[in-house]
mmCIF file of C-alpha atoms in Angstrom:
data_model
loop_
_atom_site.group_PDB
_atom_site.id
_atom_site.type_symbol
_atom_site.label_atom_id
_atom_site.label_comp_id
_atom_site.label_asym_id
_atom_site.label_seq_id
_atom_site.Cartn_x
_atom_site.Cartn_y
_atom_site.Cartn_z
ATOM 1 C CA UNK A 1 -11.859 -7.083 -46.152
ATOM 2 C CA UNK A 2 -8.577 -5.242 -47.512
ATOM 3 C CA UNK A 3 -7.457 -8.973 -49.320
ATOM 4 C CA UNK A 4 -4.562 -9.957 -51.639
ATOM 5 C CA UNK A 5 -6.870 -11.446 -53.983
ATOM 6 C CA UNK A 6 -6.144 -15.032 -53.777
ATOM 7 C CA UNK A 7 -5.615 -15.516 -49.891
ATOM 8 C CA UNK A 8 -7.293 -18.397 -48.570
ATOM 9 C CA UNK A 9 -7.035 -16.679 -45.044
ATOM 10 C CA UNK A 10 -6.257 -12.961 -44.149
ATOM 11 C CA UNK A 11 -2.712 -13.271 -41.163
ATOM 12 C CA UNK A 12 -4.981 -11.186 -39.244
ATOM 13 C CA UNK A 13 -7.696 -13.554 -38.555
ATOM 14 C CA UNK A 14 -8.346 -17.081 -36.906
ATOM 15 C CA UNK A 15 -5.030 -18.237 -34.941
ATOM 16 C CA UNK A 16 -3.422 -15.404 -36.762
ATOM 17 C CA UNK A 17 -5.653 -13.231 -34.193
ATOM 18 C CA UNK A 18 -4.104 -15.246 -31.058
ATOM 19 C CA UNK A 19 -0.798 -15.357 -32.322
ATOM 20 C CA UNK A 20 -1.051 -11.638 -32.829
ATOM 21 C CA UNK A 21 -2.907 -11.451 -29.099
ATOM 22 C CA UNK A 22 0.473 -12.904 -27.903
ATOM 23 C CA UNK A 23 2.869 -10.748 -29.922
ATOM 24 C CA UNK A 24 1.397 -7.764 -27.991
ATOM 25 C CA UNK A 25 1.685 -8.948 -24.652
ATOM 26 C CA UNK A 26 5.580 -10.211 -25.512
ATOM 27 C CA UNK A 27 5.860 -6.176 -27.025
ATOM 28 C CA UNK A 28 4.423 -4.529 -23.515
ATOM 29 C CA UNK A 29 6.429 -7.074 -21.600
ATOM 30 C CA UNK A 30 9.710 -6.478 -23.669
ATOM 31 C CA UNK A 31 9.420 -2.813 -23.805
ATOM 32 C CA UNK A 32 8.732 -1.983 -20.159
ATOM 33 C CA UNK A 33 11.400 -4.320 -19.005
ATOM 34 C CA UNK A 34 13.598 -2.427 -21.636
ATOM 35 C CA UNK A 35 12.381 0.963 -20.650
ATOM 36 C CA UNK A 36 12.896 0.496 -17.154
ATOM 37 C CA UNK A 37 16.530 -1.190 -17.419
ATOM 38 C CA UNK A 38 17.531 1.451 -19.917
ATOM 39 C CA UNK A 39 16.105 4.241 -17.515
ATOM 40 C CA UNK A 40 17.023 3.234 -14.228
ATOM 41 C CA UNK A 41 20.473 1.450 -14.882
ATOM 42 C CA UNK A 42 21.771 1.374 -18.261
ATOM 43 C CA UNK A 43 25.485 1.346 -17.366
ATOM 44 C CA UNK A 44 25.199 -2.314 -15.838
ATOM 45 C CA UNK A 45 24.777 -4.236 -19.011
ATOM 46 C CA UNK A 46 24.348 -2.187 -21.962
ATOM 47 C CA UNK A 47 24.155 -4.479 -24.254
ATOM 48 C CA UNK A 48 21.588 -6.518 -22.864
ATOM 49 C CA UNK A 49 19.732 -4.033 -22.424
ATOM 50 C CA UNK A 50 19.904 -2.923 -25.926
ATOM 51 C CA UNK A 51 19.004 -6.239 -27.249
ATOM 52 C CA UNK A 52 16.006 -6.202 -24.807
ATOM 53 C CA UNK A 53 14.807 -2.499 -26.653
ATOM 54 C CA UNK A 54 15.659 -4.000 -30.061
ATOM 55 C CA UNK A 55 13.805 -7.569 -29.213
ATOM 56 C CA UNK A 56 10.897 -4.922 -28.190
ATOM 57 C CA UNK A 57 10.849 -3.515 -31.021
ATOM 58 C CA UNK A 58 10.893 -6.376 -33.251
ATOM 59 C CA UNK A 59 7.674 -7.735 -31.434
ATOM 60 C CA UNK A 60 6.016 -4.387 -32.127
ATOM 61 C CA UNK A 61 6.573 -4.446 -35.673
ATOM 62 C CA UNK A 62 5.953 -8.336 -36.104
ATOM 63 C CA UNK A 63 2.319 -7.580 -34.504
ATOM 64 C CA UNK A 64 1.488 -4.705 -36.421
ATOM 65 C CA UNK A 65 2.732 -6.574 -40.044
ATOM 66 C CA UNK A 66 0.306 -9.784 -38.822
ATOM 67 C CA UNK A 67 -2.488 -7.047 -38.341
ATOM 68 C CA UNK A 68 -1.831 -5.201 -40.928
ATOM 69 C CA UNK A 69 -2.384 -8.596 -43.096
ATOM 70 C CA UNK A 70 -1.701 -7.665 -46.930
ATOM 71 C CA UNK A 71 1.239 -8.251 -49.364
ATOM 72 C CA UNK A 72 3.334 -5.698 -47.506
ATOM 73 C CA UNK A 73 2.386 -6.388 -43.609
ATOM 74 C CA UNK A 74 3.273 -10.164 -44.981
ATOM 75 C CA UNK A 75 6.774 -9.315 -45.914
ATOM 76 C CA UNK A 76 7.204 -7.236 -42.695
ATOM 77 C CA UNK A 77 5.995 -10.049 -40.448
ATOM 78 C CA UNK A 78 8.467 -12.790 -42.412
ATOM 79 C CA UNK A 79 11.563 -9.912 -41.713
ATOM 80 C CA UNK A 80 10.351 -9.511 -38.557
ATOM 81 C CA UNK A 81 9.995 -13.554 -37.304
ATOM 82 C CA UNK A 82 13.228 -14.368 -39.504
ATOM 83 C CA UNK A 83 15.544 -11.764 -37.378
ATOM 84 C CA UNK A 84 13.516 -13.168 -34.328
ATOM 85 C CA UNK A 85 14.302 -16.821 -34.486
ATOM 86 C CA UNK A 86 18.140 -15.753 -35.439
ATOM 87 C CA UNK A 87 18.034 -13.326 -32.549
ATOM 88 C CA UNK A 88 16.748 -15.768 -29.837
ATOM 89 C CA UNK A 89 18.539 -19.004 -31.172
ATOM 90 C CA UNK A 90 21.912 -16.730 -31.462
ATOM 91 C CA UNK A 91 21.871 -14.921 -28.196
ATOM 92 C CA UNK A 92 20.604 -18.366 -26.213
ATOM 93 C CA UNK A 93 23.827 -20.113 -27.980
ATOM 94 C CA UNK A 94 26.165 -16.796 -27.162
ATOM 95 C CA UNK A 95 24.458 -16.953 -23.562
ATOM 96 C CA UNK A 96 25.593 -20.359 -22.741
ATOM 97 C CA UNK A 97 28.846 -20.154 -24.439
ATOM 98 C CA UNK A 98 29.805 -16.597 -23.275
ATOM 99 C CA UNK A 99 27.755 -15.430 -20.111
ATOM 100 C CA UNK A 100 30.011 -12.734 -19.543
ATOM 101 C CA UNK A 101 28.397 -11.076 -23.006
ATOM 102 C CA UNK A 102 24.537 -10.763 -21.442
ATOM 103 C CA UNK A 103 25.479 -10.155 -17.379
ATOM 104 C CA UNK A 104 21.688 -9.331 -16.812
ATOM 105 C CA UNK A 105 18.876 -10.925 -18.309
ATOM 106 C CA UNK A 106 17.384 -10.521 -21.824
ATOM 107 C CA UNK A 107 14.053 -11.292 -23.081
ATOM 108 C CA UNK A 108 16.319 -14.019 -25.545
ATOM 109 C CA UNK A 109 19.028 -15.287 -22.849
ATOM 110 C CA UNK A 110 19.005 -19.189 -22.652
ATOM 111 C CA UNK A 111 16.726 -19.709 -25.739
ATOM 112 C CA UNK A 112 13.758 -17.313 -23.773
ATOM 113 C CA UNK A 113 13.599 -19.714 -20.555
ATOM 114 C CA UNK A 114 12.930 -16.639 -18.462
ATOM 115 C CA UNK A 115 9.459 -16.327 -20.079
ATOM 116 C CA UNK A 116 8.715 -20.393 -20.558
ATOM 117 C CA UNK A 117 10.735 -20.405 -24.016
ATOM 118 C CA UNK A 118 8.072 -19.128 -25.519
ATOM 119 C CA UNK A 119 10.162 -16.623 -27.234
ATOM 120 C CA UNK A 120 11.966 -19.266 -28.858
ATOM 121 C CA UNK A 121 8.322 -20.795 -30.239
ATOM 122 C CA UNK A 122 7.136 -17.655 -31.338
ATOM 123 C CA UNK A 123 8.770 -16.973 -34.588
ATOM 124 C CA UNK A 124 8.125 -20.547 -35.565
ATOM 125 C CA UNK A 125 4.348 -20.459 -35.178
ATOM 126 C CA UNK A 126 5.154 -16.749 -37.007
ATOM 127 C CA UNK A 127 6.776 -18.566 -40.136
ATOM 128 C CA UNK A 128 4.058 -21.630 -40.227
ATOM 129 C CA UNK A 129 1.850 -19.291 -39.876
ATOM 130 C CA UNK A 130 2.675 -17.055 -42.721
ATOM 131 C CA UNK A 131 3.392 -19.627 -45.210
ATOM 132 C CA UNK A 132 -0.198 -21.627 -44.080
ATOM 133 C CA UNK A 133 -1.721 -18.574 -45.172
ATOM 134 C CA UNK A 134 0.708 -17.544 -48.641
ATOM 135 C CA UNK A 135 -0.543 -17.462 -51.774
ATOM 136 C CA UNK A 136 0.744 -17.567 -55.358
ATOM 137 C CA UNK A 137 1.507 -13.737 -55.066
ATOM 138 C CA UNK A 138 3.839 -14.216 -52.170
ATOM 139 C CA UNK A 139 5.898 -16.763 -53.805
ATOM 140 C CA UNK B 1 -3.792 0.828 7.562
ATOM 141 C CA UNK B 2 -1.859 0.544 10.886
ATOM 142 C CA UNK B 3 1.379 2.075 10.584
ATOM 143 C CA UNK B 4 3.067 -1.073 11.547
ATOM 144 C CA UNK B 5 6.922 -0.949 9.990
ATOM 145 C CA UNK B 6 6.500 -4.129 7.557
ATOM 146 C CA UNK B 7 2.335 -4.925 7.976
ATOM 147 C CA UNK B 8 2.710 -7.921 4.961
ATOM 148 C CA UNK B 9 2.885 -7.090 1.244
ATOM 149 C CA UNK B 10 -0.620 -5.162 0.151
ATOM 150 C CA UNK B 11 -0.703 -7.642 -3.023
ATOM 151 C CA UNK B 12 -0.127 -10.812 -2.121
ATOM 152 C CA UNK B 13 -3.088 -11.883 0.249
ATOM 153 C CA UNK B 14 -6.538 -13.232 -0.188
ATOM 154 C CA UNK B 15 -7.430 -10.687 -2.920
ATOM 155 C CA UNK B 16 -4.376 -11.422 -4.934
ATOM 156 C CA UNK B 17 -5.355 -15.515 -4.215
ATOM 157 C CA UNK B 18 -8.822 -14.860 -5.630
ATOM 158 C CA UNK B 19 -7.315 -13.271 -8.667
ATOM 159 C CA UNK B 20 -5.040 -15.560 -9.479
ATOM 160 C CA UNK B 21 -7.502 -18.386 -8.716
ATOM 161 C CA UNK B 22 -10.096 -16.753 -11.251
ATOM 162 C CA UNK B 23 -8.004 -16.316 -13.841
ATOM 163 C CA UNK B 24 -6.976 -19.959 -14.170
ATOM 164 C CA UNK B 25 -10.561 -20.829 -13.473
ATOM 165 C CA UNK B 26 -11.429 -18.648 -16.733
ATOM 166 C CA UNK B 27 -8.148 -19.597 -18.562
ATOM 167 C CA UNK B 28 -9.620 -23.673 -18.170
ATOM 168 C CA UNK B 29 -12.988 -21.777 -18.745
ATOM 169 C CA UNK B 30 -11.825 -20.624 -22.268
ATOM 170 C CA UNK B 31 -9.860 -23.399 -23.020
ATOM 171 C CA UNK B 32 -12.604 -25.878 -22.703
ATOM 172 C CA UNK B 33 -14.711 -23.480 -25.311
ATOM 173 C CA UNK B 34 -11.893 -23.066 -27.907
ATOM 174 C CA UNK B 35 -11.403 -27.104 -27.967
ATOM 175 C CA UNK B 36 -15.124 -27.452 -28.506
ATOM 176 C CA UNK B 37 -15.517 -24.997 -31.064
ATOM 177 C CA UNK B 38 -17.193 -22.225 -29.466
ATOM 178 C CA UNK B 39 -16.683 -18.401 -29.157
ATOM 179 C CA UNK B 40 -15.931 -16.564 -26.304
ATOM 180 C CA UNK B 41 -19.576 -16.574 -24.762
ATOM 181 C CA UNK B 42 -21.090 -14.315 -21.611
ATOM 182 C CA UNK B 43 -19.356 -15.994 -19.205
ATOM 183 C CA UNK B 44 -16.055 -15.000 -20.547
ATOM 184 C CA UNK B 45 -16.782 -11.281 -20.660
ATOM 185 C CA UNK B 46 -18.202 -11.513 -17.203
ATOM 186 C CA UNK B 47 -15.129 -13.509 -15.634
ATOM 187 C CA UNK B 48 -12.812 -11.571 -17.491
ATOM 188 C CA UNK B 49 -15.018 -8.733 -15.578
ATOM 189 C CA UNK B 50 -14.641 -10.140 -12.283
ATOM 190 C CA UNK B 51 -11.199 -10.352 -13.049
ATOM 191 C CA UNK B 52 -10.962 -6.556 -13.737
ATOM 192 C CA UNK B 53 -12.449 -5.913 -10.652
ATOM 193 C CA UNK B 54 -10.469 -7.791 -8.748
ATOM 194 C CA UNK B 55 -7.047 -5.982 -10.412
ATOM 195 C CA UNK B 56 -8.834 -3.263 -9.641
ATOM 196 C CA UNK B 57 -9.565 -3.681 -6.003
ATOM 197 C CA UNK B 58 -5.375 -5.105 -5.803
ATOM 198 C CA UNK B 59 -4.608 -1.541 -6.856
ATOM 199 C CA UNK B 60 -6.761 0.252 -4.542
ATOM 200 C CA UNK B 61 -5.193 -2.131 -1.741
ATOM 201 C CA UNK B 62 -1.745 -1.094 -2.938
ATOM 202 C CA UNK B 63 -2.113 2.707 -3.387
ATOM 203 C CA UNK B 64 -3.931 2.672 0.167
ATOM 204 C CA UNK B 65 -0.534 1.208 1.243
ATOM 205 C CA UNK B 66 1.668 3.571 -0.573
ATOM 206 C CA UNK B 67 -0.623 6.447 0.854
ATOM 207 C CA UNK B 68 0.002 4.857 4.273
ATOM 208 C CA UNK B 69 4.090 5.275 3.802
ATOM 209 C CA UNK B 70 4.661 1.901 2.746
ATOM 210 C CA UNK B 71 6.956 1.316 -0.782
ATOM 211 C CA UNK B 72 7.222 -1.665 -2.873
ATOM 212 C CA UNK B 73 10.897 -2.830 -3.276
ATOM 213 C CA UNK B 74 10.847 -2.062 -6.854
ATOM 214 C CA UNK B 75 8.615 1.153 -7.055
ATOM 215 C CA UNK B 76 9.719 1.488 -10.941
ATOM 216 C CA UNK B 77 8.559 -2.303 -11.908
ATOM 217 C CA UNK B 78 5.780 -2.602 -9.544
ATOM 218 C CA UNK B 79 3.896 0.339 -11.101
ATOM 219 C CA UNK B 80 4.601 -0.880 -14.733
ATOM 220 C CA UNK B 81 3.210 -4.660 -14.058
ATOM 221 C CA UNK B 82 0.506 -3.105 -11.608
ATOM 222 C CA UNK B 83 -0.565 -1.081 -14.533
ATOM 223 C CA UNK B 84 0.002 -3.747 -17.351
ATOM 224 C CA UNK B 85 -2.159 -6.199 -15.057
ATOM 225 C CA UNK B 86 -5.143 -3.247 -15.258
ATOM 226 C CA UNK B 87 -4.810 -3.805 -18.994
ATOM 227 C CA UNK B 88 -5.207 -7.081 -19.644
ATOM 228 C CA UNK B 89 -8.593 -8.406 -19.122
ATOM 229 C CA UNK B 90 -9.921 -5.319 -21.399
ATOM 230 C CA UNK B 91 -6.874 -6.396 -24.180
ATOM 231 C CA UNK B 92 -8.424 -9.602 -24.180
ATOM 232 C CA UNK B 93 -11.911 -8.876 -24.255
ATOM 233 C CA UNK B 94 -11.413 -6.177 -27.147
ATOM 234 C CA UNK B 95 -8.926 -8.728 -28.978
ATOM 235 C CA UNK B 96 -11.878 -11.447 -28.342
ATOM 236 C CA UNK B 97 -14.752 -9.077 -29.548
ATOM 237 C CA UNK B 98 -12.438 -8.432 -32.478
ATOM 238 C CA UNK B 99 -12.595 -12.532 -33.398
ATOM 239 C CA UNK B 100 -16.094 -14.376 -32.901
ATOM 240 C CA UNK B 101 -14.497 -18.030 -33.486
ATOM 241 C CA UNK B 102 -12.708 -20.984 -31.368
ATOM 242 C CA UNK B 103 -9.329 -18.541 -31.497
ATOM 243 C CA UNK B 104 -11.402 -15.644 -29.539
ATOM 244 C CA UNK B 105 -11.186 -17.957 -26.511
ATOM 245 C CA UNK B 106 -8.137 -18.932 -27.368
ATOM 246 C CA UNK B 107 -6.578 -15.428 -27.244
ATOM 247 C CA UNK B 108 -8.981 -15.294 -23.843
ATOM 248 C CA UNK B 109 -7.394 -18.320 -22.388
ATOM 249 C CA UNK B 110 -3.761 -17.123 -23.406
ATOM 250 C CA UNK B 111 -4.076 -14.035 -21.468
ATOM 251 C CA UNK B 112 -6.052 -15.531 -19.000
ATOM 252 C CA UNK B 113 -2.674 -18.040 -18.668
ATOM 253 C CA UNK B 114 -0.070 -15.136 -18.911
ATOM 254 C CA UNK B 115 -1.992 -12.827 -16.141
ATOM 255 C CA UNK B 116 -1.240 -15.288 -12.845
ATOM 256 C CA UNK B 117 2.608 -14.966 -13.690
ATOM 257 C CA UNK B 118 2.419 -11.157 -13.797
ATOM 258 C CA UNK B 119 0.544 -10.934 -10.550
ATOM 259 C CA UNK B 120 3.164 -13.262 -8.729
ATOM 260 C CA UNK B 121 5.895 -10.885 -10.727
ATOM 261 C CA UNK B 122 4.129 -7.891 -8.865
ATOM 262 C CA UNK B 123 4.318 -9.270 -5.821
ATOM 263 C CA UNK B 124 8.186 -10.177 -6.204
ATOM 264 C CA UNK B 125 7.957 -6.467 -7.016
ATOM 265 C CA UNK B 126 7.036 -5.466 -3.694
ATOM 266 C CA UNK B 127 8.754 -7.656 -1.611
ATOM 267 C CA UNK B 128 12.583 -7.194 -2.411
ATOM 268 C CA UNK B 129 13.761 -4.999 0.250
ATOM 269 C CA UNK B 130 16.738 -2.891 0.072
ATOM 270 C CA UNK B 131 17.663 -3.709 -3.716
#
């Protein structure tokens, strides 16, 4: 194992494996709903459907830095579950107070309730996940 | 296949029933094993299996009916969930190879939980009319 020394447990193993299990079914289900919207009517809503392509990719990258594991795929997973809880806790709070701003759907409308809030737990288990498993290195 | 104008949707009958049935059955399966400890064992590879088969046979059902004239209501987002659905009992049995503990059938269970809501999406798919 490819370790940072001092880890007491690699982000790509254990729960790490199922959180990463659910990243990647939250990145297919993000970026065909994207791709489709985008493709088929982009004029409707924009930028709702932008968000959806950029939530998409966020979700891609989080996975990949929590397989990646290391000092680097560390930092790229905190970036990644940081902008993540801002994005879903931001656009759920816009959502309610604005609708007009998100007139179709997003993966992060209403705090994720369209997929069982889930997105909204996600980063969280991300960030207790990644500091369960920091070291002195990461500090 | 009669060519009667709207013969029922070609995924949501007994077959789709059975799949969704199965994959809460192995979901509770799965669960059950991570609680106590224990890796994904044979009978998760051969209900997550089953479970391909089963997507598999919803497929042929559908592409019989597409053959046939009929069209899902949705063609774009049918064909993306029909084919995510084809991917996810292999996703989890790779991801589960790929971890021998408790979480294996955890990540088994999880997809196992997330696969009932994407058949019932597929059949929303098919049914709008005229969208």
């Amino acid at each position: 194992m490819a370790d940072t020394g001092t880890a007491r447990r690699a982000t790509n193993a254990g729960p790490g494996r199922l959180l990463i299990a659910v990243y990647i079914l939250f990145a297919i289900a993000a970026t065909s709903r994207a791709g489709l919207q985008i493709a088929t009517k982009f004029d409707e809503a924009p930028v709702a459907y932008l968000l959806s392509a950029v939530a998409a990719l966020i979700y891609i990258v989080a996975a990949v830095g929590l397989a990646r594991a290391g000092h680097a795929g560390r930092r790229v997973a905190l970036a990644c579950c940081s902008v993540e809880l801002v994005g879903v806790v931001g656009v759920g709070v816009l959502s309610l107070v604005d609708p007009e701003l998100f007139p179709d759907e997003t993966v992060w409308s209403g705090f994720g309730s369209g997929y069982g809030y889930i997105p909204l737990v996600l980063p969280v288990l991300g960030l207790l996940w990644l500091w369960r498993t920091r070291t002195a290195a990461d500090a | 296949m009669t060519g009667a104008a709207s013969a029922g949707s070609p995924v949501d009958g007994v077959l789709a029933t059975v799949t969704i049935g199965l994959s809460l059955v192995l979901a509770l399966w799965a669960l059950v094993a991570a609680v106590r400890h224990r890796p994904p064992e044979l009978v998760q590879s051969v209900g997550l299996g089953l479970l391909e088969v089963a997507l598999l046979a919803l497929t042929v059902s559908a592409m019989v009916a597409v053959v046939g004239g009929e069209r899902p209501g949705e063609p774009g987002a049918f064909f993306g969930y029909l084919v995510t659905l084809i991917c996810l009992p292999p996703l989890a049995w790779v991801l589960a190879r790929m971890e021998p503990t408790r979480w294996g059938s955890a990540i088994v269970c999880a997809v196992c939980l997330v696969l009932p809501v994407v058949v019932v999406r597929l059949q929303q798919t098919w049914e709008v009319v005229g969208g």
